[in-house]
């Protein structure tokens, strides 16, 4: 088995601030994902990385940057936090195949004041 | 268009009763389907998956799901629910490009 760790668990920022969320996995998976989850809604894909040197935009990439520092870590940056924004950001990983199940971290809860 | 629909935002059942959570999909190719569960303040955990073969798939905690190509459905079922099953359940469909299409989730409430 393995585990996905997300830091921080809670993130409070100011409007316009640049905020960074981090994700680490020890599954030795090639592929990693960042999702945004708004209350009462499904997951929306922000960025994903198929392998260590790859970066792909999802449907919700505007306003975000991502970085795959190494195989085990994947960071997400909110480039300019929006006031009253509140969401949970979930990191996931999978083996490198288009149909694989994804394993999720516990999430980072973002609040923007 | 590719989509996953979970028509019930909330489902309430009594403890010990049977359960069905509905999932309908729209996808032109062979679907790869998943059910995930999200307990409060936690990430998502895989309950079961369907890739091919027997349309009834077994998952963890006595959950099962039945794939129907004719009805474009993948409903989740459990014969007898426990209070610990209270959670949000998500149905998802895998596209071949690493991306999952997610339903909006169904919140399951268990009455004592």
PDB file of C-alpha atoms in Angstrom, chain A residues 36-109:
ATOM      1  CA  UNK A  36     -10.950  21.165  -6.990  1.00  0.00           C
ATOM      2  CA  UNK A  37     -14.064  20.162  -5.051  1.00  0.00           C
ATOM      3  CA  UNK A  38     -16.707  22.783  -4.300  1.00  0.00           C
ATOM      4  CA  UNK A  39     -19.375  22.064  -1.746  1.00  0.00           C
ATOM      5  CA  UNK A  40     -22.105  19.844  -3.097  1.00  0.00           C
ATOM      6  CA  UNK A  41     -20.417  19.392  -6.428  1.00  0.00           C
ATOM      7  CA  UNK A  42     -18.290  16.828  -8.176  1.00  0.00           C
ATOM      8  CA  UNK A  43     -14.584  17.014  -8.789  1.00  0.00           C
ATOM      9  CA  UNK A  44     -13.083  19.239 -11.445  1.00  0.00           C
ATOM     10  CA  UNK A  45      -9.641  18.533 -12.846  1.00  0.00           C
ATOM     11  CA  UNK A  46      -7.164  21.402 -12.610  1.00  0.00           C
ATOM     12  CA  UNK A  47      -3.859  19.875 -13.726  1.00  0.00           C
ATOM     13  CA  UNK A  48      -2.387  16.447 -14.170  1.00  0.00           C
ATOM     14  CA  UNK A  49       1.051  15.037 -14.855  1.00  0.00           C
ATOM     15  CA  UNK A  50       1.372  11.734 -16.668  1.00  0.00           C
ATOM     16  CA  UNK A  51       5.060  11.287 -15.904  1.00  0.00           C
ATOM     17  CA  UNK A  52       7.734  13.175 -14.017  1.00  0.00           C
ATOM     18  CA  UNK A  53       8.484  15.690 -16.773  1.00  0.00           C
ATOM     19  CA  UNK A  54       4.956  16.175 -18.018  1.00  0.00           C
ATOM     20  CA  UNK A  55       2.277  18.750 -17.240  1.00  0.00           C
ATOM     21  CA  UNK A  56      -1.243  18.811 -18.673  1.00  0.00           C
ATOM     22  CA  UNK A  57      -4.073  21.308 -18.161  1.00  0.00           C
ATOM     23  CA  UNK A  58      -7.466  20.151 -17.051  1.00  0.00           C
ATOM     24  CA  UNK A  59     -10.798  21.895 -17.501  1.00  0.00           C
ATOM     25  CA  UNK A  60     -10.187  24.321 -14.617  1.00  0.00           C
ATOM     26  CA  UNK A  61      -6.561  25.360 -15.093  1.00  0.00           C
ATOM     27  CA  UNK A  62      -7.121  29.104 -15.421  1.00  0.00           C
ATOM     28  CA  UNK A  63      -5.897  30.850 -12.296  1.00  0.00           C
ATOM     29  CA  UNK A  64      -3.601  27.971 -11.323  1.00  0.00           C
ATOM     30  CA  UNK A  65      -0.068  26.789 -12.012  1.00  0.00           C
ATOM     31  CA  UNK A  66       1.373  23.374 -11.274  1.00  0.00           C
ATOM     32  CA  UNK A  67       4.820  21.901 -10.863  1.00  0.00           C
ATOM     33  CA  UNK A  68       6.002  18.279 -10.835  1.00  0.00           C
ATOM     34  CA  UNK A  69       9.202  18.563  -8.882  1.00  0.00           C
ATOM     35  CA  UNK A  70       9.947  14.852  -8.901  1.00  0.00           C
ATOM     36  CA  UNK A  71       8.104  11.592  -9.354  1.00  0.00           C
ATOM     37  CA  UNK A  72       6.704  11.621  -5.831  1.00  0.00           C
ATOM     38  CA  UNK A  73       5.654  15.263  -5.536  1.00  0.00           C
ATOM     39  CA  UNK A  74       3.218  17.575  -7.311  1.00  0.00           C
ATOM     40  CA  UNK A  75       2.510  21.173  -6.285  1.00  0.00           C
ATOM     41  CA  UNK A  76      -0.360  23.473  -7.146  1.00  0.00           C
ATOM     42  CA  UNK A  77      -0.205  27.274  -6.987  1.00  0.00           C
ATOM     43  CA  UNK A  78      -3.220  29.529  -6.825  1.00  0.00           C
ATOM     44  CA  UNK A  79      -1.801  32.496  -8.701  1.00  0.00           C
ATOM     45  CA  UNK A  80      -4.177  35.136  -7.294  1.00  0.00           C
ATOM     46  CA  UNK A  81      -6.632  34.008  -4.659  1.00  0.00           C
ATOM     47  CA  UNK A  82     -10.187  35.250  -5.098  1.00  0.00           C
ATOM     48  CA  UNK A  83     -12.129  36.736  -2.185  1.00  0.00           C
ATOM     49  CA  UNK A  84     -14.805  34.442  -0.738  1.00  0.00           C
ATOM     50  CA  UNK A  85     -13.238  31.476  -2.478  1.00  0.00           C
ATOM     51  CA  UNK A  86     -13.703  28.330  -0.499  1.00  0.00           C
ATOM     52  CA  UNK A  87     -12.981  24.870  -1.809  1.00  0.00           C
ATOM     53  CA  UNK A  88     -11.191  21.633  -1.080  1.00  0.00           C
ATOM     54  CA  UNK A  89      -8.241  20.720  -3.281  1.00  0.00           C
ATOM     55  CA  UNK A  90      -7.632  17.024  -3.722  1.00  0.00           C
ATOM     56  CA  UNK A  91      -4.450  15.409  -4.969  1.00  0.00           C
ATOM     57  CA  UNK A  92      -4.531  11.942  -6.521  1.00  0.00           C
ATOM     58  CA  UNK A  93      -2.157   9.499  -8.159  1.00  0.00           C
ATOM     59  CA  UNK A  94      -2.385   6.444 -10.397  1.00  0.00           C
ATOM     60  CA  UNK A  95      -0.295   4.091 -12.463  1.00  0.00           C
ATOM     61  CA  UNK A  96       0.443   5.273 -15.964  1.00  0.00           C
ATOM     62  CA  UNK A  97      -2.497   3.990 -17.939  1.00  0.00           C
ATOM     63  CA  UNK A  98      -5.454   5.901 -19.222  1.00  0.00           C
ATOM     64  CA  UNK A  99      -8.024   3.841 -17.341  1.00  0.00           C
ATOM     65  CA  UNK A 100      -6.475   3.378 -13.946  1.00  0.00           C
ATOM     66  CA  UNK A 101      -8.172   3.935 -10.641  1.00  0.00           C
ATOM     67  CA  UNK A 102      -6.943   6.959  -8.769  1.00  0.00           C
ATOM     68  CA  UNK A 103      -5.841   7.111  -5.134  1.00  0.00           C
ATOM     69  CA  UNK A 104      -6.631  10.280  -3.218  1.00  0.00           C
ATOM     70  CA  UNK A 105      -5.115  12.357  -0.472  1.00  0.00           C
ATOM     71  CA  UNK A 106      -7.195  13.866   2.371  1.00  0.00           C
ATOM     72  CA  UNK A 107      -7.359  17.312   0.785  1.00  0.00           C
ATOM     73  CA  UNK A 108      -6.406  20.909   1.530  1.00  0.00           C
ATOM     74  CA  UNK A 109      -9.242  23.191   2.552  1.00  0.00           C
TER      75      UNK A 109
END
